[in-house]
Amino acid sequence: MSVYQKNEVEEVETSRTLSLVVDNQPGTLARVIGLFSGRGYNIESLTVTEIDKLRSLSRISLVTRGTSMTIEQIKSQLLRIVPVHIVRDLTLEGPFIKSELALVKLVVKGANRVEALRIAETFRARTLDVTLTSFVFELTGKPSKLDAFIDLMRSLGDTEISRTGVSAISRGHKTETKLLDQI
Amino acid sequence: MLVTNDFLIESINKMKVDYISGAEAVIKALVENHVEVIFGYPGGAVLPLYDALFENKKIKHILVRHEQAAVHAAEGYARSTGKVGCVLVTSGPGATNAITGLTDALMDSIPIICLSGQVPTHLIGTDAFQEADTTGISRPCTKHNYLVKDPNKLCEIIHKSFEIASSGRPGPVLIDLPKDIQLSNVKYENKKNKINNINKNISSYVDQNLINKVARLLLEAERPIIYGGGGVVNSGPEASKLLTELVNILDCPVTLTLMGLGCVPNSNKRFLGMLGMHGTYEANLAMHNCDVMLNVGARFDDRVTGRLNAFAPNSKKVHIDVDKSSINKVVHVDYGIVGDCKNILSALVQEVKKLHNQKSMKTKTKWWSQINEWKDKDSLGFKQIGQNIKPQQAIKSLYEKTKSFDTYITTEVGQHQMWAAQYFGFSKPNHWMTSGGLGTMGYGLPSSVGVQIAHPKSLVIDISGEASFLMNMQELSTIVQYKLPVKIFILNNEWMGMVRQWQELNHGSRYSESYTSSLPDFVKLAESFGISGLRVDNVNNLDTTIDDMINIKGPVIADIRVEKEENCFPMIPSGAAHNEMILSSHDNHKDTSSEGLALV
């Protein structure tokens, strides 16, 4: 432990899901990522896409890990970035939905092909591509569900995985419309 | 029909009048943002801007000799005036040279606008001549930066940059200007009255409830201390007055960080001197033993706190800062107040006055007698024995000789900087320019250029060390060109003194590469630039040399040969706490802990 750190009982690190609204400009993502790498914070998952063409705004959904003091620090550091407009801590705000999409290619022959399809059906995965020796499945849902599916597929044959990272939104009727209008 | 045609021609002419070149628009926008001086160095990618400057009468351009110096000069200008400092550099090497200065400004929260040239937009990404990814390189060392790709957004970006640089916690903003944008046709747009959404962390709203709680806490404290920093300077002279008023009403001891010196006049009897690694014994022990600490515009820097787990262990802490991310960053505080020091202090002073009338304040006689006991240790005491000049004596004499003038001090980084902070007294804010956060050797000389430009009639002194001076001594040429009567006061001990001191204390006196050999003859160096050089090595001649330095009309290099192996004390060794200070080399101190050895 560094002597510059607080000598208290280390608080447990928890996983937090942050939802950011940022200007869709070159450099904004670099700024956000640079903040995490420069200050030594973790990024467990990150997704970015434009959500408002008219105002040119993007959403960054970000999963990070840290003590509550670190998370508070991350949030205030993020707000210092000029093109970052909104920083929400979904974990802290209340119930929220976390969803992710995975594309899983499985190379498989013989009896395991039936098994693969059966598992895919159980997980409600869609079959997007079929050849005599392979499948491509598409699955959405909680990251833990995706993990489980991918583990099973790996035991059946050679796999190739592409995942989007977590996208998240709060439950209930509250929206950000008012906050967005102030930008 | 004819009428319509005339109207058309007229409006076309009008349009022509309205359109100016991008470069002209940039200069016009600078003027609209009250820029009077710009520090820069020309090059291929900024020629259109220099062309626009050539015709301009409102902005004075100061030609520096290195782009790093341009930024430091702008910092000196900004810090001594409270205005935004402005820099103009070319693409590639011009921009990369400016990076140290920008980082320095970011660390010390100095408002700077840096305009950099860039290769034309169609060449970006082709490794063109003098191309560098300037926005990429400068991203982590600016508060914000822009690459202008659309001439229609040029004016708006410049106006917004000034707002970003100067509002909230100030900092440097870089605007990268491709050459084709400088040559394009632009319709000039004036600054909008209100620019939204820059400082989302700050509101002008003052939480009266919180102010009330803090005021009570301060009034009920038995052993309070106020610790002020650079944020008070940045908030304007009014904030310094309010801080002094608060100190006086509360009869509370006050200490200041390196960046905050001058906020409370050194003559104030409640001022304990600077705190931290080379702060006074009384300031550090008062911090260690206080029951209530009020931090105004400082950021619990590691030079100030010492070992964190032993930092003011039994105190309630209040932190006022304009930057929310400074609160609870390294030290957990009981009350964090986000806002501009001036606004918060004004509310706090009012509240304290109001409550003070209603009830009596806790007597602080015991606390003051304790502090006076610490003061009696005379931690800044030194013995000037023999003919050799003690560096402390040099600064002390300099202070005595210059305190009747309106004196501005800049410094480089190292022992001389700490001695200047310890032995020079500051009675006003904005009169002390030093590189605190980044610790940039070579800051002082270019900074003094900016200060002297802003205050042509004042006495500007760069307190320097011989090693730091060598880092940016090309600026002598700038000083001569603009006839700036800067006094360069070099404490010459032929060592990188602070490096040598740490090697003595932590590395068994193995002085690896810390000797400044092959020094120039500073008097002849001065003469080669056509300015005066003085040298003194006998303490009996120190005063007359300082008098001569002040009385000579133009710039002077004063080579003050000081005691070579003098160390800077008192000192909190790295990894130690406030109450583990050492007062001299003879002090019995434990060896630096292994954790401490790893610290800077």
GROMACS .gro file of N, CA, C and O in nm, chain A residues 38-132:
model
  380
   38GLY      N    1  -0.519   0.719  -1.775
   38GLY     CA    2  -0.428   0.814  -1.711
   38GLY      C    3  -0.435   0.812  -1.561
   38GLY      O    4  -0.335   0.835  -1.492
   39ARG      N    5  -0.553   0.788  -1.505
   39ARG     CA    6  -0.567   0.792  -1.360
   39ARG      C    7  -0.575   0.652  -1.299
   39ARG      O    8  -0.603   0.637  -1.180
   40GLY      N    9  -0.558   0.552  -1.382
   40GLY     CA   10  -0.548   0.416  -1.331
   40GLY      C   11  -0.680   0.355  -1.286
   40GLY      O   12  -0.682   0.274  -1.193
   41TYR      N   13  -0.791   0.392  -1.350
   41TYR     CA   14  -0.919   0.330  -1.318
   41TYR      C   15  -0.943   0.212  -1.413
   41TYR      O   16  -0.882   0.202  -1.518
   42ASN      N   17  -1.036   0.125  -1.374
   42ASN     CA   18  -1.066   0.009  -1.458
   42ASN      C   19  -1.184   0.036  -1.552
   42ASN      O   20  -1.278   0.103  -1.514
   43ILE      N   21  -1.177  -0.021  -1.670
   43ILE     CA   22  -1.297  -0.028  -1.755
   43ILE      C   23  -1.324  -0.176  -1.778
   43ILE      O   24  -1.238  -0.248  -1.829
   44GLU      N   25  -1.444  -0.222  -1.736
   44GLU     CA   26  -1.478  -0.362  -1.759
   44GLU      C   27  -1.554  -0.379  -1.889
   44GLU      O   28  -1.549  -0.484  -1.953
   45SER      N   29  -1.632  -0.277  -1.922
   45SER     CA   30  -1.708  -0.284  -2.046
   45SER      C   31  -1.739  -0.143  -2.091
   45SER      O   32  -1.753  -0.052  -2.010
   46LEU      N   33  -1.745  -0.122  -2.222
   46LEU     CA   34  -1.769   0.011  -2.275
   46LEU      C   35  -1.840   0.001  -2.409
   46LEU      O   36  -1.797  -0.074  -2.496
   47THR      N   37  -1.952   0.069  -2.422
   47THR     CA   38  -2.018   0.075  -2.552
   47THR      C   39  -2.051   0.220  -2.585
   47THR      O   40  -2.085   0.297  -2.496
   48VAL      N   41  -2.041   0.253  -2.713
   48VAL     CA   42  -2.068   0.391  -2.756
   48VAL      C   43  -2.145   0.389  -2.887
   48VAL      O   44  -2.104   0.320  -2.979
   49THR      N   45  -2.252   0.463  -2.893
   49THR     CA   46  -2.318   0.488  -3.022
   49THR      C   47  -2.397   0.617  -3.013
   49THR      O   48  -2.440   0.658  -2.905
   50GLU      N   49  -2.417   0.678  -3.128
   50GLU     CA   50  -2.497   0.800  -3.134
   50GLU      C   51  -2.642   0.770  -3.097
   50GLU      O   52  -2.697   0.669  -3.139
   51ILE      N   53  -2.701   0.858  -3.014
   51ILE     CA   54  -2.840   0.838  -2.976
   51ILE      C   55  -2.928   0.953  -3.022
   51ILE      O   56  -3.050   0.945  -3.017
   52ASP      N   57  -2.869   1.064  -3.064
   52ASP     CA   58  -2.948   1.180  -3.104
   52ASP      C   59  -2.875   1.249  -3.220
   52ASP      O   60  -2.776   1.319  -3.199
   53LYS      N   61  -2.924   1.225  -3.342
   53LYS     CA   62  -2.858   1.278  -3.462
   53LYS      C   63  -2.867   1.431  -3.464
   53LYS      O   64  -2.771   1.500  -3.496
   54LEU      N   65  -2.985   1.481  -3.428
   54LEU     CA   66  -3.012   1.624  -3.439
   54LEU      C   67  -2.916   1.704  -3.354
   54LEU      O   68  -2.859   1.804  -3.397
   55ARG      N   69  -2.899   1.659  -3.231
   55ARG     CA   70  -2.811   1.733  -3.140
   55ARG      C   71  -2.670   1.673  -3.135
   55ARG      O   72  -2.586   1.717  -3.060
   56SER      N   73  -2.654   1.569  -3.216
   56SER     CA   74  -2.524   1.502  -3.225
   56SER      C   75  -2.471   1.457  -3.087
   56SER      O   76  -2.364   1.496  -3.043
   57LEU      N   77  -2.554   1.375  -3.023
   57LEU     CA   78  -2.516   1.325  -2.891
   57LEU      C   79  -2.497   1.174  -2.895
   57LEU      O   80  -2.564   1.104  -2.970
   58SER      N   81  -2.404   1.125  -2.816
   58SER     CA   82  -2.383   0.981  -2.806
   58SER      C   83  -2.400   0.936  -2.662
   58SER      O   84  -2.385   1.014  -2.569
   59ARG      N   85  -2.433   0.808  -2.649
   59ARG     CA   86  -2.438   0.749  -2.514
   59ARG      C   87  -2.317   0.659  -2.496
   59ARG      O   88  -2.283   0.580  -2.585
   60ILE      N   89  -2.253   0.673  -2.382
   60ILE     CA   90  -2.148   0.578  -2.345
   60ILE      C   91  -2.200   0.500  -2.226
   60ILE      O   92  -2.233   0.559  -2.123
   61SER      N   93  -2.213   0.368  -2.241
   61SER     CA   94  -2.245   0.284  -2.125
   61SER      C   95  -2.114   0.221  -2.081
   61SER      O   96  -2.041   0.167  -2.162
   62LEU      N   97  -2.089   0.233  -1.951
   62LEU     CA   98  -1.956   0.198  -1.904
   62LEU      C   99  -1.967   0.120  -1.773
   62LEU      O  100  -2.040   0.161  -1.682
   63VAL      N  101  -1.900   0.007  -1.766
   63VAL     CA  102  -1.897  -0.067  -1.640
   63VAL      C  103  -1.757  -0.055  -1.582
   63VAL      O  104  -1.659  -0.080  -1.652
   64THR      N  105  -1.751  -0.010  -1.458
   64THR     CA  106  -1.621   0.006  -1.393
   64THR      C  107  -1.627  -0.057  -1.255
   64THR      O  108  -1.733  -0.101  -1.209
   65ARG      N  109  -1.511  -0.061  -1.189
   65ARG     CA  110  -1.502  -0.128  -1.060
   65ARG      C  111  -1.419  -0.042  -0.967
   65ARG      O  112  -1.317   0.014  -1.006
   66GLY      N  113  -1.463  -0.026  -0.844
   66GLY     CA  114  -1.384   0.052  -0.749
   66GLY      C  115  -1.456   0.070  -0.617
   66GLY      O  116  -1.573   0.032  -0.603
   67THR      N  117  -1.385   0.132  -0.520
   67THR     CA  118  -1.450   0.163  -0.393
   67THR      C  119  -1.540   0.284  -0.416
   67THR      O  120  -1.529   0.351  -0.519
   68SER      N  121  -1.627   0.313  -0.322
   68SER     CA  122  -1.722   0.422  -0.347
   68SER      C  123  -1.648   0.555  -0.363
   68SER      O  124  -1.689   0.641  -0.440
   69MET      N  125  -1.535   0.572  -0.290
   69MET     CA  126  -1.457   0.696  -0.303
   69MET      C  127  -1.400   0.707  -0.446
   69MET      O  128  -1.404   0.813  -0.507
   70THR      N  129  -1.351   0.594  -0.497
   70THR     CA  130  -1.297   0.595  -0.634
   70THR      C  131  -1.406   0.626  -0.735
   70THR      O  132  -1.386   0.703  -0.829
   71ILE      N  133  -1.523   0.564  -0.715
   71ILE     CA  134  -1.631   0.585  -0.811
   71ILE      C  135  -1.675   0.732  -0.811
   71ILE      O  136  -1.697   0.792  -0.917
   72GLU      N  137  -1.685   0.792  -0.691
   72GLU     CA  138  -1.721   0.933  -0.684
   72GLU      C  139  -1.618   1.017  -0.759
   72GLU      O  140  -1.651   1.112  -0.830
   73GLN      N  141  -1.492   0.982  -0.742
   73GLN     CA  142  -1.382   1.050  -0.809
   73GLN      C  143  -1.397   1.035  -0.962
   73GLN      O  144  -1.387   1.132  -1.034
   74ILE      N  145  -1.426   0.913  -1.006
   74ILE     CA  146  -1.443   0.890  -1.151
   74ILE      C  147  -1.556   0.976  -1.205
   74ILE      O  148  -1.542   1.042  -1.308
   75LYS      N  149  -1.666   0.982  -1.130
   75LYS     CA  150  -1.781   1.060  -1.179
   75LYS      C  151  -1.748   1.208  -1.188
   75LYS      O  152  -1.780   1.273  -1.288
   76SER      N  153  -1.682   1.263  -1.083
   76SER     CA  154  -1.652   1.406  -1.093
   76SER      C  155  -1.544   1.436  -1.195
   76SER      O  156  -1.547   1.540  -1.259
   77GLN      N  157  -1.451   1.343  -1.213
   77GLN     CA  158  -1.350   1.363  -1.318
   77GLN      C  159  -1.416   1.360  -1.456
   77GLN      O  160  -1.381   1.439  -1.543
   78LEU      N  161  -1.513   1.268  -1.475
   78LEU     CA  162  -1.581   1.260  -1.604
   78LEU      C  163  -1.655   1.390  -1.635
   78LEU      O  164  -1.653   1.439  -1.747
   79LEU      N  165  -1.717   1.448  -1.532
   79LEU     CA  166  -1.794   1.571  -1.555
   79LEU      C  167  -1.704   1.691  -1.587
   79LEU      O  168  -1.751   1.791  -1.639
   80ARG      N  169  -1.575   1.680  -1.555
   80ARG     CA  170  -1.484   1.790  -1.589
   80ARG      C  171  -1.458   1.795  -1.739
   80ARG      O  172  -1.414   1.895  -1.792
   81ILE      N  173  -1.479   1.681  -1.807
   81ILE     CA  174  -1.453   1.677  -1.951
   81ILE      C  175  -1.561   1.761  -2.021
   81ILE      O  176  -1.680   1.737  -2.003
   82VAL      N  177  -1.518   1.858  -2.099
   82VAL     CA  178  -1.614   1.955  -2.156
   82VAL      C  179  -1.725   1.888  -2.238
   82VAL      O  180  -1.842   1.918  -2.218
   83PRO      N  181  -1.695   1.796  -2.332
   83PRO     CA  182  -1.806   1.738  -2.409
   83PRO      C  183  -1.885   1.628  -2.336
   83PRO      O  184  -1.971   1.567  -2.398
   84VAL      N  185  -1.858   1.603  -2.209
   84VAL     CA  186  -1.942   1.509  -2.134
   84VAL      C  187  -2.052   1.588  -2.064
   84VAL      O  188  -2.023   1.677  -1.985
   85HIS      N  189  -2.177   1.559  -2.097
   85HIS     CA  190  -2.286   1.641  -2.044
   85HIS      C  191  -2.355   1.579  -1.924
   85HIS      O  192  -2.391   1.647  -1.830
   86ILE      N  193  -2.378   1.449  -1.930
   86ILE     CA  194  -2.451   1.385  -1.821
   86ILE      C  195  -2.372   1.262  -1.776
   86ILE      O  196  -2.324   1.185  -1.859
   87VAL      N  197  -2.359   1.248  -1.646
   87VAL     CA  198  -2.299   1.125  -1.591
   87VAL      C  199  -2.398   1.068  -1.491
   87VAL      O  200  -2.430   1.133  -1.392
   88ARG      N  201  -2.451   0.950  -1.521
   88ARG     CA  202  -2.546   0.887  -1.428
   88ARG      C  203  -2.487   0.757  -1.376
   88ARG      O  204  -2.425   0.681  -1.450
   89ASP      N  205  -2.509   0.736  -1.248
   89ASP     CA  206  -2.463   0.613  -1.186
   89ASP      C  207  -2.584   0.523  -1.171
   89ASP      O  208  -2.660   0.532  -1.075
   90LEU      N  209  -2.604   0.435  -1.268
   90LEU     CA  210  -2.726   0.353  -1.271
   90LEU      C  211  -2.732   0.259  -1.151
   90LEU      O  212  -2.839   0.237  -1.094
   91THR      N  213  -2.618   0.208  -1.110
   91THR     CA  214  -2.615   0.116  -0.996
   91THR      C  215  -2.668   0.185  -0.871
   91THR      O  216  -2.737   0.125  -0.789
   92LEU      N  217  -2.633   0.314  -0.858
   92LEU     CA  218  -2.671   0.388  -0.739
   92LEU      C  219  -2.816   0.437  -0.748
   92LEU      O  220  -2.886   0.447  -0.647
   93GLU      N  221  -2.862   0.465  -0.870
   93GLU     CA  222  -2.994   0.526  -0.888
   93GLU      C  223  -3.109   0.432  -0.856
   93GLU      O  224  -3.216   0.476  -0.819
   94GLY      N  225  -3.087   0.302  -0.873
   94GLY     CA  226  -3.196   0.209  -0.848
   94GLY      C  227  -3.196   0.097  -0.949
   94GLY      O  228  -3.093   0.069  -1.009
   95PRO      N  229  -3.311   0.033  -0.966
   95PRO     CA  230  -3.313  -0.081  -1.059
   95PRO      C  231  -3.285  -0.037  -1.203
   95PRO      O  232  -3.330   0.069  -1.245
   96PHE      N  233  -3.211  -0.117  -1.273
   96PHE     CA  234  -3.182  -0.085  -1.412
   96PHE      C  235  -3.160  -0.213  -1.491
   96PHE      O  236  -3.140  -0.321  -1.434
   97ILE      N  237  -3.165  -0.198  -1.622
   97ILE     CA  238  -3.150  -0.314  -1.710
   97ILE      C  239  -3.016  -0.306  -1.779
   97ILE      O  240  -2.974  -0.201  -1.825
   98LYS      N  241  -2.949  -0.420  -1.782
   98LYS     CA  242  -2.818  -0.430  -1.844
   98LYS      C  243  -2.831  -0.535  -1.951
   98LYS      O  244  -2.876  -0.645  -1.923
   99SER      N  245  -2.797  -0.501  -2.073
   99SER     CA  246  -2.813  -0.601  -2.178
   99SER      C  247  -2.695  -0.596  -2.274
   99SER      O  248  -2.634  -0.492  -2.293
  100GLU      N  249  -2.669  -0.713  -2.332
  100GLU     CA  250  -2.555  -0.722  -2.421
  100GLU      C  251  -2.588  -0.818  -2.534
  100GLU      O  252  -2.673  -0.905  -2.517
  101LEU      N  253  -2.522  -0.800  -2.647
  101LEU     CA  254  -2.544  -0.891  -2.758
  101LEU      C  255  -2.414  -0.965  -2.790
  101LEU      O  256  -2.308  -0.904  -2.788
  102ALA      N  257  -2.429  -1.097  -2.817
  102ALA     CA  258  -2.310  -1.174  -2.854
  102ALA      C  259  -2.336  -1.247  -2.985
  102ALA      O  260  -2.446  -1.297  -3.010
  103LEU      N  261  -2.234  -1.249  -3.071
  103LEU     CA  262  -2.237  -1.334  -3.190
  103LEU      C  263  -2.136  -1.445  -3.166
  103LEU      O  264  -2.021  -1.417  -3.133
  104VAL      N  265  -2.184  -1.570  -3.176
  104VAL     CA  266  -2.097  -1.683  -3.143
  104VAL      C  267  -2.089  -1.778  -3.263
  104VAL      O  268  -2.191  -1.828  -3.308
  105LYS      N  269  -1.969  -1.793  -3.314
  105LYS     CA  270  -1.950  -1.891  -3.423
  105LYS      C  271  -1.899  -2.021  -3.362
  105LYS      O  272  -1.807  -2.019  -3.280
  106LEU      N  273  -1.962  -2.131  -3.401
  106LEU     CA  274  -1.921  -2.260  -3.347
  106LEU      C  275  -1.892  -2.353  -3.464
  106LEU      O  276  -1.974  -2.369  -3.555
  107VAL      N  277  -1.774  -2.413  -3.463
  107VAL     CA  278  -1.740  -2.512  -3.566
  107VAL      C  279  -1.767  -2.649  -3.505
  107VAL      O  280  -1.708  -2.684  -3.403
  108VAL      N  281  -1.861  -2.722  -3.563
  108VAL     CA  282  -1.907  -2.844  -3.497
  108VAL      C  283  -1.957  -2.946  -3.600
  108VAL      O  284  -2.014  -2.910  -3.702
  109LYS      N  285  -1.928  -3.074  -3.573
  109LYS     CA  286  -1.973  -3.182  -3.664
  109LYS      C  287  -2.040  -3.291  -3.582
  109LYS      O  288  -2.024  -3.298  -3.461
  110GLY      N  289  -2.116  -3.373  -3.651
  110GLY     CA  290  -2.171  -3.494  -3.590
  110GLY      C  291  -2.280  -3.465  -3.487
  110GLY      O  292  -2.356  -3.370  -3.501
  111ALA      N  293  -2.280  -3.547  -3.381
  111ALA     CA  294  -2.389  -3.544  -3.284
  111ALA      C  295  -2.395  -3.412  -3.209
  111ALA      O  296  -2.502  -3.368  -3.166
  112ASN      N  297  -2.278  -3.346  -3.193
  112ASN     CA  298  -2.275  -3.220  -3.119
  112ASN      C  299  -2.356  -3.110  -3.186
  112ASN      O  300  -2.392  -3.011  -3.123
  113ARG      N  301  -2.384  -3.128  -3.315
  113ARG     CA  302  -2.463  -3.026  -3.384
  113ARG      C  303  -2.603  -3.019  -3.324
  113ARG      O  304  -2.657  -2.911  -3.304
  114VAL      N  305  -2.660  -3.131  -3.293
  114VAL     CA  306  -2.793  -3.133  -3.233
  114VAL      C  307  -2.788  -3.070  -3.094
  114VAL      O  308  -2.874  -2.990  -3.057
  115GLU      N  309  -2.684  -3.106  -3.021
  115GLU     CA  310  -2.667  -3.052  -2.886
  115GLU      C  311  -2.656  -2.900  -2.890
  115GLU      O  312  -2.720  -2.828  -2.811
  116ALA      N  313  -2.578  -2.851  -2.987
  116ALA     CA  314  -2.560  -2.706  -3.000
  116ALA      C  315  -2.693  -2.637  -3.025
  116ALA      O  316  -2.726  -2.536  -2.961
  117LEU      N  317  -2.771  -2.694  -3.114
  117LEU     CA  318  -2.901  -2.635  -3.146
  117LEU      C  319  -2.995  -2.639  -3.026
  117LEU      O  320  -3.071  -2.546  -3.001
  118ARG      N  321  -2.987  -2.750  -2.950
  118ARG     CA  322  -3.074  -2.764  -2.833
  118ARG      C  323  -3.039  -2.656  -2.728
  118ARG      O  324  -3.126  -2.591  -2.672
  119ILE      N  325  -2.909  -2.640  -2.706
  119ILE     CA  326  -2.867  -2.537  -2.609
  119ILE      C  327  -2.909  -2.399  -2.657
  119ILE      O  328  -2.961  -2.317  -2.582
  120ALA      N  329  -2.888  -2.376  -2.788
  120ALA     CA  330  -2.924  -2.245  -2.845
  120ALA      C  331  -3.073  -2.219  -2.822
  120ALA      O  332  -3.113  -2.107  -2.788
  121GLU      N  333  -3.154  -2.320  -2.840
  121GLU     CA  334  -3.298  -2.304  -2.822
  121GLU      C  335  -3.330  -2.270  -2.676
  121GLU      O  336  -3.410  -2.181  -2.648
  122THR      N  337  -3.262  -2.343  -2.584
  122THR     CA  338  -3.286  -2.318  -2.442
  122THR      C  339  -3.253  -2.174  -2.405
  122THR      O  340  -3.322  -2.111  -2.326
  123PHE      N  341  -3.146  -2.121  -2.464
  123PHE     CA  342  -3.103  -1.983  -2.434
  123PHE      C  343  -3.178  -1.880  -2.518
  123PHE      O  344  -3.153  -1.762  -2.508
  124ARG      N  345  -3.263  -1.926  -2.603
  124ARG     CA  346  -3.333  -1.841  -2.699
  124ARG      C  347  -3.236  -1.762  -2.787
  124ARG      O  348  -3.252  -1.644  -2.811
  125ALA      N  349  -3.133  -1.833  -2.831
  125ALA     CA  350  -3.041  -1.772  -2.927
  125ALA      C  351  -3.097  -1.790  -3.066
  125ALA      O  352  -3.167  -1.888  -3.093
  126ARG      N  353  -3.068  -1.692  -3.153
  126ARG     CA  354  -3.112  -1.707  -3.291
  126ARG      C  355  -2.998  -1.764  -3.373
  126ARG      O  356  -2.881  -1.731  -3.350
  127THR      N  357  -3.032  -1.847  -3.470
  127THR     CA  358  -2.930  -1.902  -3.558
  127THR      C  359  -2.923  -1.814  -3.682
  127THR      O  360  -3.020  -1.803  -3.756
  128LEU      N  361  -2.811  -1.747  -3.702
  128LEU     CA  362  -2.802  -1.652  -3.812
  128LEU      C  363  -2.735  -1.712  -3.935
  128LEU      O  364  -2.753  -1.663  -4.045
  129ASP      N  365  -2.655  -1.815  -3.914
  129ASP     CA  366  -2.582  -1.872  -4.027
  129ASP      C  367  -2.558  -2.021  -4.000
  129ASP      O  368  -2.526  -2.059  -3.888
  130VAL      N  369  -2.582  -2.099  -4.104
  130VAL     CA  370  -2.559  -2.243  -4.090
  130VAL      C  371  -2.477  -2.293  -4.207
  130VAL      O  372  -2.505  -2.257  -4.322
  131THR      N  373  -2.376  -2.372  -4.182
  131THR     CA  374  -2.312  -2.452  -4.289
  131THR      C  375  -2.309  -2.594  -4.236
  131THR      O  376  -2.351  -2.620  -4.122
  132LEU      N  377  -2.257  -2.688  -4.315
  132LEU     CA  378  -2.255  -2.827  -4.269
  132LEU      C  379  -2.159  -2.847  -4.152
  132LEU      O  380  -2.167  -2.945  -4.081
   0.00000   0.00000   0.00000
